[in-house]
PDB file of C-alpha atoms in Angstrom:
ATOM      1  CA  UNK A   1     -57.923  47.766  23.993  1.00  0.00           C
ATOM      2  CA  UNK A   2     -57.001  46.694  19.913  1.00  0.00           C
ATOM      3  CA  UNK A   3     -53.724  46.629  19.628  1.00  0.00           C
ATOM      4  CA  UNK A   4     -52.886  48.044  16.126  1.00  0.00           C
ATOM      5  CA  UNK A   5     -51.908  44.720  13.538  1.00  0.00           C
ATOM      6  CA  UNK A   6     -48.353  45.939  12.261  1.00  0.00           C
ATOM      7  CA  UNK A   7     -47.831  48.145   8.501  1.00  0.00           C
ATOM      8  CA  UNK A   8     -47.089  45.952   5.659  1.00  0.00           C
ATOM      9  CA  UNK A   9     -43.861  45.680   4.361  1.00  0.00           C
ATOM     10  CA  UNK A  10     -42.117  46.569   1.102  1.00  0.00           C
ATOM     11  CA  UNK A  11     -41.521  44.637  -0.461  1.00  0.00           C
ATOM     12  CA  UNK A  12     -38.261  43.458  -1.539  1.00  0.00           C
ATOM     13  CA  UNK A  13     -36.758  45.875  -4.623  1.00  0.00           C
ATOM     14  CA  UNK A  14     -34.654  43.140  -5.685  1.00  0.00           C
ATOM     15  CA  UNK A  15     -37.328  40.437  -5.219  1.00  0.00           C
ATOM     16  CA  UNK A  16     -39.385  42.513  -7.998  1.00  0.00           C
ATOM     17  CA  UNK A  17     -37.363  42.595 -10.030  1.00  0.00           C
ATOM     18  CA  UNK A  18     -35.838  39.084 -10.089  1.00  0.00           C
ATOM     19  CA  UNK A  19     -39.896  38.417 -11.239  1.00  0.00           C
ATOM     20  CA  UNK A  20     -39.994  41.352 -13.427  1.00  0.00           C
ATOM     21  CA  UNK A  21     -38.598  39.313 -17.332  1.00  0.00           C
ATOM     22  CA  UNK A  22     -39.959  42.569 -19.937  1.00  0.00           C
ATOM     23  CA  UNK A  23     -37.267  44.386 -17.803  1.00  0.00           C
ATOM     24  CA  UNK A  24     -34.906  42.294 -17.336  1.00  0.00           C
ATOM     25  CA  UNK A  25     -34.387  41.442 -20.716  1.00  0.00           C
ATOM     26  CA  UNK A  26     -34.797  45.144 -21.797  1.00  0.00           C
ATOM     27  CA  UNK A  27     -32.238  45.841 -19.386  1.00  0.00           C
ATOM     28  CA  UNK A  28     -29.984  42.988 -20.891  1.00  0.00           C
ATOM     29  CA  UNK A  29     -30.160  44.825 -23.788  1.00  0.00           C
ATOM     30  CA  UNK A  30     -29.298  48.058 -23.155  1.00  0.00           C
ATOM     31  CA  UNK A  31     -26.639  46.598 -21.364  1.00  0.00           C
ATOM     32  CA  UNK A  32     -24.912  44.830 -24.638  1.00  0.00           C
ATOM     33  CA  UNK A  33     -25.399  47.694 -26.617  1.00  0.00           C
ATOM     34  CA  UNK A  34     -23.085  49.483 -24.790  1.00  0.00           C
ATOM     35  CA  UNK A  35     -21.357  46.728 -24.941  1.00  0.00           C
ATOM     36  CA  UNK A  36     -20.893  46.741 -28.964  1.00  0.00           C
ATOM     37  CA  UNK A  37     -20.671  50.717 -28.497  1.00  0.00           C
ATOM     38  CA  UNK A  38     -17.515  50.213 -26.037  1.00  0.00           C
ATOM     39  CA  UNK A  39     -15.819  47.698 -27.171  1.00  0.00           C
ATOM     40  CA  UNK A  40     -15.659  48.764 -31.531  1.00  0.00           C
ATOM     41  CA  UNK A  41     -14.302  52.332 -29.385  1.00  0.00           C
ATOM     42  CA  UNK A  42     -11.688  50.655 -27.611  1.00  0.00           C
ATOM     43  CA  UNK A  43     -11.090  47.574 -30.015  1.00  0.00           C
ATOM     44  CA  UNK A  44      -7.277  48.495 -31.119  1.00  0.00           C
ATOM     45  CA  UNK A  45      -6.216  48.937 -27.733  1.00  0.00           C
ATOM     46  CA  UNK A  46      -7.551  45.901 -25.498  1.00  0.00           C
ATOM     47  CA  UNK A  47      -6.403  42.269 -26.808  1.00  0.00           C
ATOM     48  CA  UNK A  48     -10.283  40.208 -27.256  1.00  0.00           C
ATOM     49  CA  UNK A  49      -9.329  36.948 -25.871  1.00  0.00           C
ATOM     50  CA  UNK A  50      -6.896  38.301 -22.923  1.00  0.00           C
ATOM     51  CA  UNK A  51      -9.866  40.867 -21.951  1.00  0.00           C
ATOM     52  CA  UNK A  52     -12.155  38.447 -22.407  1.00  0.00           C
ATOM     53  CA  UNK A  53     -10.586  35.674 -19.851  1.00  0.00           C
ATOM     54  CA  UNK A  54      -9.762  38.307 -17.983  1.00  0.00           C
ATOM     55  CA  UNK A  55     -13.945  39.914 -17.173  1.00  0.00           C
ATOM     56  CA  UNK A  56     -14.778  35.505 -16.945  1.00  0.00           C
ATOM     57  CA  UNK A  57     -12.064  35.438 -14.224  1.00  0.00           C
ATOM     58  CA  UNK A  58     -13.472  39.213 -12.790  1.00  0.00           C
ATOM     59  CA  UNK A  59     -16.910  37.909 -13.231  1.00  0.00           C
ATOM     60  CA  UNK A  60     -16.948  34.619 -10.891  1.00  0.00           C
ATOM     61  CA  UNK A  61     -13.822  36.430  -8.140  1.00  0.00           C
ATOM     62  CA  UNK A  62     -16.909  38.845  -8.385  1.00  0.00           C
ATOM     63  CA  UNK A  63     -19.887  36.736  -7.799  1.00  0.00           C
ATOM     64  CA  UNK A  64     -17.652  34.140  -5.100  1.00  0.00           C
ATOM     65  CA  UNK A  65     -18.315  35.631  -1.735  1.00  0.00           C
ATOM     66  CA  UNK A  66     -21.977  35.845  -2.536  1.00  0.00           C
ATOM     67  CA  UNK A  67     -22.458  33.002  -5.260  1.00  0.00           C
ATOM     68  CA  UNK A  68     -20.087  30.317  -2.283  1.00  0.00           C
ATOM     69  CA  UNK A  69     -22.584  29.333  -0.532  1.00  0.00           C
ATOM     70  CA  UNK A  70     -25.197  28.574  -3.463  1.00  0.00           C
ATOM     71  CA  UNK A  71     -22.515  26.471  -4.432  1.00  0.00           C
ATOM     72  CA  UNK A  72     -21.705  24.327  -1.891  1.00  0.00           C
ATOM     73  CA  UNK A  73     -25.567  22.956  -2.320  1.00  0.00           C
ATOM     74  CA  UNK A  74     -25.594  23.313  -5.380  1.00  0.00           C
ATOM     75  CA  UNK A  75     -23.064  20.821  -6.094  1.00  0.00           C
ATOM     76  CA  UNK A  76     -24.460  17.824  -7.128  1.00  0.00           C
ATOM     77  CA  UNK A  77     -26.455  19.316  -9.282  1.00  0.00           C
ATOM     78  CA  UNK A  78     -24.216  20.824 -11.301  1.00  0.00           C
ATOM     79  CA  UNK A  79     -21.770  17.871 -11.173  1.00  0.00           C
ATOM     80  CA  UNK A  80     -24.845  15.823 -12.141  1.00  0.00           C
ATOM     81  CA  UNK A  81     -25.247  17.722 -15.079  1.00  0.00           C
ATOM     82  CA  UNK A  82     -21.230  18.378 -16.116  1.00  0.00           C
ATOM     83  CA  UNK A  83     -21.292  18.211 -20.158  1.00  0.00           C
ATOM     84  CA  UNK A  84     -24.096  20.417 -20.762  1.00  0.00           C
ATOM     85  CA  UNK A  85     -22.668  23.147 -17.752  1.00  0.00           C
ATOM     86  CA  UNK A  86     -19.030  23.035 -19.960  1.00  0.00           C
ATOM     87  CA  UNK A  87     -21.254  23.092 -23.674  1.00  0.00           C
ATOM     88  CA  UNK A  88     -23.724  26.553 -22.031  1.00  0.00           C
ATOM     89  CA  UNK A  89     -19.603  27.950 -20.831  1.00  0.00           C
ATOM     90  CA  UNK A  90     -18.116  27.277 -24.358  1.00  0.00           C
ATOM     91  CA  UNK A  91     -20.845  28.814 -26.455  1.00  0.00           C
ATOM     92  CA  UNK A  92     -22.460  31.411 -24.083  1.00  0.00           C
ATOM     93  CA  UNK A  93     -19.486  32.383 -22.831  1.00  0.00           C
ATOM     94  CA  UNK A  94     -16.146  31.372 -23.908  1.00  0.00           C
ATOM     95  CA  UNK A  95     -16.801  31.451 -27.526  1.00  0.00           C
ATOM     96  CA  UNK A  96     -19.367  33.744 -27.825  1.00  0.00           C
ATOM     97  CA  UNK A  97     -17.543  36.330 -25.979  1.00  0.00           C
ATOM     98  CA  UNK A  98     -13.995  36.340 -27.464  1.00  0.00           C
ATOM     99  CA  UNK A  99     -15.105  36.080 -31.506  1.00  0.00           C
ATOM    100  CA  UNK A 100     -17.413  38.995 -31.069  1.00  0.00           C
ATOM    101  CA  UNK A 101     -14.835  40.713 -29.043  1.00  0.00           C
ATOM    102  CA  UNK A 102     -12.049  39.688 -32.320  1.00  0.00           C
ATOM    103  CA  UNK A 103     -14.705  40.539 -35.014  1.00  0.00           C
ATOM    104  CA  UNK A 104     -15.596  44.568 -33.944  1.00  0.00           C
ATOM    105  CA  UNK A 105     -11.623  44.978 -34.453  1.00  0.00           C
ATOM    106  CA  UNK A 106     -12.947  44.026 -38.233  1.00  0.00           C
ATOM    107  CA  UNK A 107     -16.676  45.398 -38.553  1.00  0.00           C
ATOM    108  CA  UNK A 108     -17.670  48.280 -37.530  1.00  0.00           C
ATOM    109  CA  UNK A 109     -20.156  48.418 -34.724  1.00  0.00           C
ATOM    110  CA  UNK A 110     -23.643  49.702 -37.614  1.00  0.00           C
ATOM    111  CA  UNK A 111     -22.136  46.197 -39.132  1.00  0.00           C
ATOM    112  CA  UNK A 112     -22.477  44.469 -35.494  1.00  0.00           C
ATOM    113  CA  UNK A 113     -26.276  46.385 -34.531  1.00  0.00           C
ATOM    114  CA  UNK A 114     -27.204  45.127 -37.863  1.00  0.00           C
ATOM    115  CA  UNK A 115     -26.217  41.629 -37.470  1.00  0.00           C
ATOM    116  CA  UNK A 116     -27.192  41.427 -33.460  1.00  0.00           C
ATOM    117  CA  UNK A 117     -31.208  41.926 -35.141  1.00  0.00           C
ATOM    118  CA  UNK A 118     -30.819  38.456 -36.870  1.00  0.00           C
ATOM    119  CA  UNK A 119     -30.076  37.255 -33.177  1.00  0.00           C
ATOM    120  CA  UNK A 120     -33.989  36.381 -32.601  1.00  0.00           C
ATOM    121  CA  UNK A 121     -34.163  34.003 -35.758  1.00  0.00           C
ATOM    122  CA  UNK A 122     -30.698  32.313 -33.973  1.00  0.00           C
ATOM    123  CA  UNK A 123     -32.900  31.784 -31.431  1.00  0.00           C
ATOM    124  CA  UNK A 124     -36.082  29.909 -32.934  1.00  0.00           C
ATOM    125  CA  UNK A 125     -33.051  27.849 -35.548  1.00  0.00           C
ATOM    126  CA  UNK A 126     -32.273  26.562 -32.750  1.00  0.00           C
ATOM    127  CA  UNK A 127     -35.056  25.629 -30.198  1.00  0.00           C
ATOM    128  CA  UNK A 128     -36.724  24.162 -33.510  1.00  0.00           C
ATOM    129  CA  UNK A 129     -33.771  22.049 -34.884  1.00  0.00           C
ATOM    130  CA  UNK A 130     -33.587  20.653 -30.977  1.00  0.00           C
ATOM    131  CA  UNK A 131     -36.252  20.712 -29.081  1.00  0.00           C
ATOM    132  CA  UNK A 132     -39.001  21.210 -31.387  1.00  0.00           C
ATOM    133  CA  UNK A 133     -40.765  24.093 -30.166  1.00  0.00           C
ATOM    134  CA  UNK A 134     -42.365  26.114 -32.915  1.00  0.00           C
ATOM    135  CA  UNK A 135     -42.354  29.962 -33.503  1.00  0.00           C
ATOM    136  CA  UNK A 136     -46.096  31.017 -32.644  1.00  0.00           C
ATOM    137  CA  UNK A 137     -47.846  33.119 -35.509  1.00  0.00           C
ATOM    138  CA  UNK A 138     -47.772  36.087 -33.096  1.00  0.00           C
ATOM    139  CA  UNK A 139     -44.783  35.760 -32.323  1.00  0.00           C
ATOM    140  CA  UNK A 140     -43.054  36.003 -35.890  1.00  0.00           C
ATOM    141  CA  UNK A 141     -44.828  38.560 -36.840  1.00  0.00           C
ATOM    142  CA  UNK A 142     -43.525  39.713 -33.738  1.00  0.00           C
ATOM    143  CA  UNK A 143     -40.157  39.330 -35.119  1.00  0.00           C
ATOM    144  CA  UNK A 144     -40.898  40.439 -38.442  1.00  0.00           C
ATOM    145  CA  UNK A 145     -42.526  44.014 -37.263  1.00  0.00           C
ATOM    146  CA  UNK A 146     -40.089  44.852 -34.483  1.00  0.00           C
ATOM    147  CA  UNK A 147     -36.787  43.420 -37.518  1.00  0.00           C
ATOM    148  CA  UNK A 148     -38.738  46.125 -39.674  1.00  0.00           C
ATOM    149  CA  UNK A 149     -38.333  48.854 -37.647  1.00  0.00           C
ATOM    150  CA  UNK A 150     -34.693  47.882 -36.575  1.00  0.00           C
ATOM    151  CA  UNK A 151     -33.543  47.844 -40.686  1.00  0.00           C
ATOM    152  CA  UNK A 152     -35.861  51.460 -40.548  1.00  0.00           C
ATOM    153  CA  UNK A 153     -32.666  52.911 -37.732  1.00  0.00           C
ATOM    154  CA  UNK A 154     -29.662  51.844 -38.266  1.00  0.00           C
ATOM    155  CA  UNK A 155     -30.486  52.298 -42.476  1.00  0.00           C
ATOM    156  CA  UNK A 156     -31.475  55.436 -41.107  1.00  0.00           C
ATOM    157  CA  UNK A 157     -35.085  55.372 -43.067  1.00  0.00           C
ATOM    158  CA  UNK A 158     -33.160  54.884 -46.433  1.00  0.00           C
ATOM    159  CA  UNK A 159     -33.812  50.849 -46.978  1.00  0.00           C
ATOM    160  CA  UNK A 160     -32.712  51.149 -50.410  1.00  0.00           C
ATOM    161  CA  UNK A 161     -28.584  51.470 -48.269  1.00  0.00           C
ATOM    162  CA  UNK A 162     -29.069  47.797 -47.548  1.00  0.00           C
ATOM    163  CA  UNK A 163     -27.841  47.156 -50.881  1.00  0.00           C
ATOM    164  CA  UNK A 164     -24.432  48.962 -50.143  1.00  0.00           C
ATOM    165  CA  UNK A 165     -23.721  47.029 -46.853  1.00  0.00           C
ATOM    166  CA  UNK A 166     -20.611  44.636 -47.696  1.00  0.00           C
ATOM    167  CA  UNK A 167     -19.642  42.433 -45.231  1.00  0.00           C
ATOM    168  CA  UNK A 168     -16.254  41.409 -44.010  1.00  0.00           C
ATOM    169  CA  UNK A 169     -15.016  38.714 -41.860  1.00  0.00           C
ATOM    170  CA  UNK A 170     -15.437  40.322 -39.205  1.00  0.00           C
ATOM    171  CA  UNK A 171     -19.389  40.459 -39.414  1.00  0.00           C
ATOM    172  CA  UNK A 172     -19.045  36.202 -40.256  1.00  0.00           C
ATOM    173  CA  UNK A 173     -16.962  36.431 -37.191  1.00  0.00           C
ATOM    174  CA  UNK A 174     -19.664  38.521 -35.607  1.00  0.00           C
ATOM    175  CA  UNK A 175     -22.503  36.520 -36.773  1.00  0.00           C
ATOM    176  CA  UNK A 176     -20.902  33.225 -36.021  1.00  0.00           C
ATOM    177  CA  UNK A 177     -21.254  34.337 -32.027  1.00  0.00           C
ATOM    178  CA  UNK A 178     -24.822  35.041 -32.477  1.00  0.00           C
ATOM    179  CA  UNK A 179     -24.891  31.472 -33.153  1.00  0.00           C
ATOM    180  CA  UNK A 180     -23.802  29.982 -29.921  1.00  0.00           C
ATOM    181  CA  UNK A 181     -25.080  32.684 -27.985  1.00  0.00           C
ATOM    182  CA  UNK A 182     -28.796  31.243 -29.985  1.00  0.00           C
ATOM    183  CA  UNK A 183     -27.515  27.728 -29.222  1.00  0.00           C
ATOM    184  CA  UNK A 184     -27.332  29.450 -25.442  1.00  0.00           C
ATOM    185  CA  UNK A 185     -29.859  30.897 -25.592  1.00  0.00           C
ATOM    186  CA  UNK A 186     -32.177  27.141 -26.148  1.00  0.00           C
ATOM    187  CA  UNK A 187     -30.447  25.330 -23.982  1.00  0.00           C
ATOM    188  CA  UNK A 188     -31.092  27.842 -21.567  1.00  0.00           C
ATOM    189  CA  UNK A 189     -34.418  26.523 -20.522  1.00  0.00           C
ATOM    190  CA  UNK A 190     -33.474  23.007 -19.587  1.00  0.00           C
ATOM    191  CA  UNK A 191     -30.030  23.810 -17.192  1.00  0.00           C
ATOM    192  CA  UNK A 192     -29.789  22.499 -14.221  1.00  0.00           C
ATOM    193  CA  UNK A 193     -32.001  23.371 -11.322  1.00  0.00           C
ATOM    194  CA  UNK A 194     -29.860  25.692  -9.513  1.00  0.00           C
ATOM    195  CA  UNK A 195     -29.806  29.400  -7.685  1.00  0.00           C
ATOM    196  CA  UNK A 196     -28.754  32.441 -10.144  1.00  0.00           C
ATOM    197  CA  UNK A 197     -25.423  32.746  -8.875  1.00  0.00           C
ATOM    198  CA  UNK A 198     -24.338  28.820  -8.619  1.00  0.00           C
ATOM    199  CA  UNK A 199     -25.024  28.490 -12.511  1.00  0.00           C
ATOM    200  CA  UNK A 200     -23.495  31.610 -13.717  1.00  0.00           C
ATOM    201  CA  UNK A 201     -19.708  31.339 -11.637  1.00  0.00           C
ATOM    202  CA  UNK A 202     -19.768  28.403 -12.399  1.00  0.00           C
ATOM    203  CA  UNK A 203     -20.074  28.689 -16.325  1.00  0.00           C
ATOM    204  CA  UNK A 204     -18.227  31.522 -16.243  1.00  0.00           C
ATOM    205  CA  UNK A 205     -15.218  30.759 -14.477  1.00  0.00           C
ATOM    206  CA  UNK A 206     -15.340  27.538 -16.806  1.00  0.00           C
ATOM    207  CA  UNK A 207     -15.057  29.658 -19.595  1.00  0.00           C
ATOM    208  CA  UNK A 208     -12.899  32.198 -18.064  1.00  0.00           C
ATOM    209  CA  UNK A 209     -10.566  28.257 -18.240  1.00  0.00           C
ATOM    210  CA  UNK A 210     -11.529  27.912 -21.358  1.00  0.00           C
ATOM    211  CA  UNK A 211     -10.850  30.678 -22.923  1.00  0.00           C
ATOM    212  CA  UNK A 212      -6.935  30.723 -20.312  1.00  0.00           C
ATOM    213  CA  UNK A 213      -4.985  29.327 -23.473  1.00  0.00           C
ATOM    214  CA  UNK A 214      -6.016  31.640 -26.434  1.00  0.00           C
ATOM    215  CA  UNK A 215      -4.867  34.394 -23.927  1.00  0.00           C
ATOM    216  CA  UNK A 216      -1.910  33.351 -23.733  1.00  0.00           C
ATOM    217  CA  UNK A 217      -1.354  32.416 -27.141  1.00  0.00           C
ATOM    218  CA  UNK A 218      -2.450  36.157 -28.154  1.00  0.00           C
ATOM    219  CA  UNK A 219       0.249  37.371 -25.129  1.00  0.00           C
ATOM    220  CA  UNK A 220       3.386  35.551 -26.743  1.00  0.00           C
ATOM    221  CA  UNK A 221       1.874  37.017 -29.947  1.00  0.00           C
ATOM    222  CA  UNK A 222       2.811  40.446 -29.090  1.00  0.00           C
ATOM    223  CA  UNK A 223      -0.706  41.481 -27.850  1.00  0.00           C
ATOM    224  CA  UNK A 224       0.161  42.610 -24.316  1.00  0.00           C
ATOM    225  CA  UNK A 225      -3.094  44.362 -22.527  1.00  0.00           C
ATOM    226  CA  UNK A 226      -1.853  47.786 -21.172  1.00  0.00           C
ATOM    227  CA  UNK A 227      -3.503  48.430 -17.869  1.00  0.00           C
ATOM    228  CA  UNK A 228      -4.081  52.471 -18.384  1.00  0.00           C
ATOM    229  CA  UNK A 229      -7.114  54.419 -18.080  1.00  0.00           C
ATOM    230  CA  UNK A 230      -9.420  53.271 -20.977  1.00  0.00           C
ATOM    231  CA  UNK A 231      -8.994  49.851 -20.250  1.00  0.00           C
ATOM    232  CA  UNK A 232      -8.952  50.078 -16.372  1.00  0.00           C
ATOM    233  CA  UNK A 233     -12.644  51.519 -17.334  1.00  0.00           C
ATOM    234  CA  UNK A 234     -13.421  49.411 -20.082  1.00  0.00           C
ATOM    235  CA  UNK A 235     -12.948  46.558 -17.763  1.00  0.00           C
ATOM    236  CA  UNK A 236     -14.993  48.193 -14.785  1.00  0.00           C
ATOM    237  CA  UNK A 237     -18.036  48.553 -17.882  1.00  0.00           C
ATOM    238  CA  UNK A 238     -17.267  44.823 -18.405  1.00  0.00           C
ATOM    239  CA  UNK A 239     -17.142  43.579 -15.619  1.00  0.00           C
ATOM    240  CA  UNK A 240     -20.334  44.946 -14.144  1.00  0.00           C
ATOM    241  CA  UNK A 241     -23.046  45.481 -16.608  1.00  0.00           C
ATOM    242  CA  UNK A 242     -22.685  43.690 -19.764  1.00  0.00           C
ATOM    243  CA  UNK A 243     -21.361  40.766 -17.691  1.00  0.00           C
ATOM    244  CA  UNK A 244     -22.201  40.078 -14.475  1.00  0.00           C
ATOM    245  CA  UNK A 245     -25.607  41.864 -14.559  1.00  0.00           C
ATOM    246  CA  UNK A 246     -26.715  41.137 -18.003  1.00  0.00           C
ATOM    247  CA  UNK A 247     -27.042  37.573 -17.880  1.00  0.00           C
ATOM    248  CA  UNK A 248     -28.997  37.441 -14.815  1.00  0.00           C
ATOM    249  CA  UNK A 249     -31.299  39.218 -16.306  1.00  0.00           C
ATOM    250  CA  UNK A 250     -31.148  37.094 -18.990  1.00  0.00           C
ATOM    251  CA  UNK A 251     -31.147  34.370 -17.449  1.00  0.00           C
ATOM    252  CA  UNK A 252     -33.572  35.121 -15.302  1.00  0.00           C
ATOM    253  CA  UNK A 253     -35.525  36.574 -17.788  1.00  0.00           C
ATOM    254  CA  UNK A 254     -35.558  33.095 -20.569  1.00  0.00           C
ATOM    255  CA  UNK A 255     -36.260  30.348 -17.329  1.00  0.00           C
ATOM    256  CA  UNK A 256     -39.610  32.952 -16.826  1.00  0.00           C
ATOM    257  CA  UNK A 257     -41.201  32.727 -20.422  1.00  0.00           C
ATOM    258  CA  UNK A 258     -39.039  30.812 -22.719  1.00  0.00           C
ATOM    259  CA  UNK A 259     -36.295  31.636 -25.135  1.00  0.00           C
ATOM    260  CA  UNK A 260     -38.514  32.124 -28.625  1.00  0.00           C
ATOM    261  CA  UNK A 261     -40.289  34.532 -26.111  1.00  0.00           C
ATOM    262  CA  UNK A 262     -37.389  35.663 -25.150  1.00  0.00           C
ATOM    263  CA  UNK A 263     -35.488  36.695 -28.401  1.00  0.00           C
ATOM    264  CA  UNK A 264     -37.170  39.739 -29.613  1.00  0.00           C
ATOM    265  CA  UNK A 265     -35.589  41.326 -26.724  1.00  0.00           C
ATOM    266  CA  UNK A 266     -32.693  41.155 -28.251  1.00  0.00           C
ATOM    267  CA  UNK A 267     -33.666  43.855 -31.016  1.00  0.00           C
ATOM    268  CA  UNK A 268     -33.476  47.171 -28.551  1.00  0.00           C
ATOM    269  CA  UNK A 269     -29.882  46.155 -28.898  1.00  0.00           C
ATOM    270  CA  UNK A 270     -29.184  48.160 -31.905  1.00  0.00           C
ATOM    271  CA  UNK A 271     -32.165  50.050 -30.436  1.00  0.00           C
ATOM    272  CA  UNK A 272     -30.318  51.336 -27.302  1.00  0.00           C
ATOM    273  CA  UNK A 273     -27.392  51.572 -28.945  1.00  0.00           C
ATOM    274  CA  UNK A 274     -28.416  54.004 -31.271  1.00  0.00           C
ATOM    275  CA  UNK A 275     -29.533  55.783 -28.689  1.00  0.00           C
ATOM    276  CA  UNK A 276     -27.192  56.239 -26.338  1.00  0.00           C
ATOM    277  CA  UNK A 277     -25.392  57.787 -30.300  1.00  0.00           C
ATOM    278  CA  UNK A 278     -28.067  60.328 -29.709  1.00  0.00           C
ATOM    279  CA  UNK A 279     -27.392  61.048 -25.529  1.00  0.00           C
ATOM    280  CA  UNK A 280     -24.057  61.185 -25.741  1.00  0.00           C
ATOM    281  CA  UNK A 281     -22.492  61.809 -28.738  1.00  0.00           C
ATOM    282  CA  UNK A 282     -24.710  64.293 -29.663  1.00  0.00           C
ATOM    283  CA  UNK A 283     -26.639  62.823 -33.294  1.00  0.00           C
ATOM    284  CA  UNK A 284     -29.599  64.762 -34.061  1.00  0.00           C
ATOM    285  CA  UNK A 285     -33.664  62.915 -33.340  1.00  0.00           C
ATOM    286  CA  UNK A 286     -34.995  62.287 -36.663  1.00  0.00           C
ATOM    287  CA  UNK A 287     -38.313  60.943 -37.554  1.00  0.00           C
ATOM    288  CA  UNK A 288     -36.923  57.347 -38.738  1.00  0.00           C
ATOM    289  CA  UNK A 289     -35.603  56.852 -35.208  1.00  0.00           C
ATOM    290  CA  UNK A 290     -39.317  57.688 -34.508  1.00  0.00           C
ATOM    291  CA  UNK A 291     -40.612  55.024 -36.141  1.00  0.00           C
ATOM    292  CA  UNK A 292     -38.195  52.182 -35.809  1.00  0.00           C
ATOM    293  CA  UNK A 293     -38.603  52.472 -31.988  1.00  0.00           C
ATOM    294  CA  UNK A 294     -42.711  52.333 -32.922  1.00  0.00           C
ATOM    295  CA  UNK A 295     -42.236  48.821 -34.781  1.00  0.00           C
ATOM    296  CA  UNK A 296     -39.622  48.128 -32.789  1.00  0.00           C
ATOM    297  CA  UNK A 297     -41.755  47.563 -29.135  1.00  0.00           C
ATOM    298  CA  UNK A 298     -45.124  46.914 -31.243  1.00  0.00           C
ATOM    299  CA  UNK A 299     -42.919  43.730 -32.561  1.00  0.00           C
ATOM    300  CA  UNK A 300     -41.382  43.221 -29.240  1.00  0.00           C
ATOM    301  CA  UNK A 301     -44.877  43.499 -27.038  1.00  0.00           C
ATOM    302  CA  UNK A 302     -47.267  41.153 -29.840  1.00  0.00           C
ATOM    303  CA  UNK A 303     -44.084  38.525 -29.647  1.00  0.00           C
ATOM    304  CA  UNK A 304     -43.824  38.224 -25.429  1.00  0.00           C
ATOM    305  CA  UNK A 305     -47.629  37.812 -24.966  1.00  0.00           C
ATOM    306  CA  UNK A 306     -47.628  34.767 -26.898  1.00  0.00           C
ATOM    307  CA  UNK A 307     -47.705  31.073 -25.814  1.00  0.00           C
ATOM    308  CA  UNK A 308     -47.008  30.491 -22.294  1.00  0.00           C
ATOM    309  CA  UNK A 309     -43.929  30.799 -19.824  1.00  0.00           C
ATOM    310  CA  UNK A 310     -41.079  27.847 -19.170  1.00  0.00           C
ATOM    311  CA  UNK A 311     -41.580  26.915 -15.786  1.00  0.00           C
TER     312      UNK A 311
END
């Protein structure tokens, strides 16, 4: 009698997703696009520094039950790289997020999405200046093509409208947050080899403590967080999607394919932002949307397929 061998078990969906860098980076861009739209919508309602502090304390507490075993095991490696970890907490979590929320009180979502499209350039600049990592011809071409697509979408097909866009202090603040995040992205491949949950728990906790004095100052200045329905719904979205999931996905995507190949996925943020306006706000799909989407997708594919992955 022949005993049949057991059928192979289905692959773990989480393990499968953990090795899909393009999907991970695309989802990060989707969540961050929603963050810009929502942050702009509630900007006058919530104090930015307090919200950012609660955001990172909340993520830390949300992850702690799952990350504690990894934190205990990875503590020697984290302690050995403490200056780098504190630096990543500062630029990638504290400054980047606080200043971007603050900026959205002074600028329009359109300007923020336009400035966001420069994200890949900051990543490439820091990678070149700090580590001598140059863009390949394919990566440069891909960034240029996807940037053209972003401009077509944001300017609604009228490139001449670019001359009429004015920038204010909010735009400068938002640009500075991208400079900081580009620095964070360039350093991600050089982080200590620890579990993702250890890394994110440690950096969110440090980022929250760095921001705590600014949140106290904001409260003393008269801007106190009101725990009403709008605030609670905003915090719920922020904690789960653009914070916990987006950073886990982004960090893993960069670890798999490197910062320069991951950078063009920033151009998906304004694409997803315009798509949200079409689906959620009833805006009409126009031909320039389709042209822009096609260019962005082509540019991302071209740029992300060049070079070798960073292991």
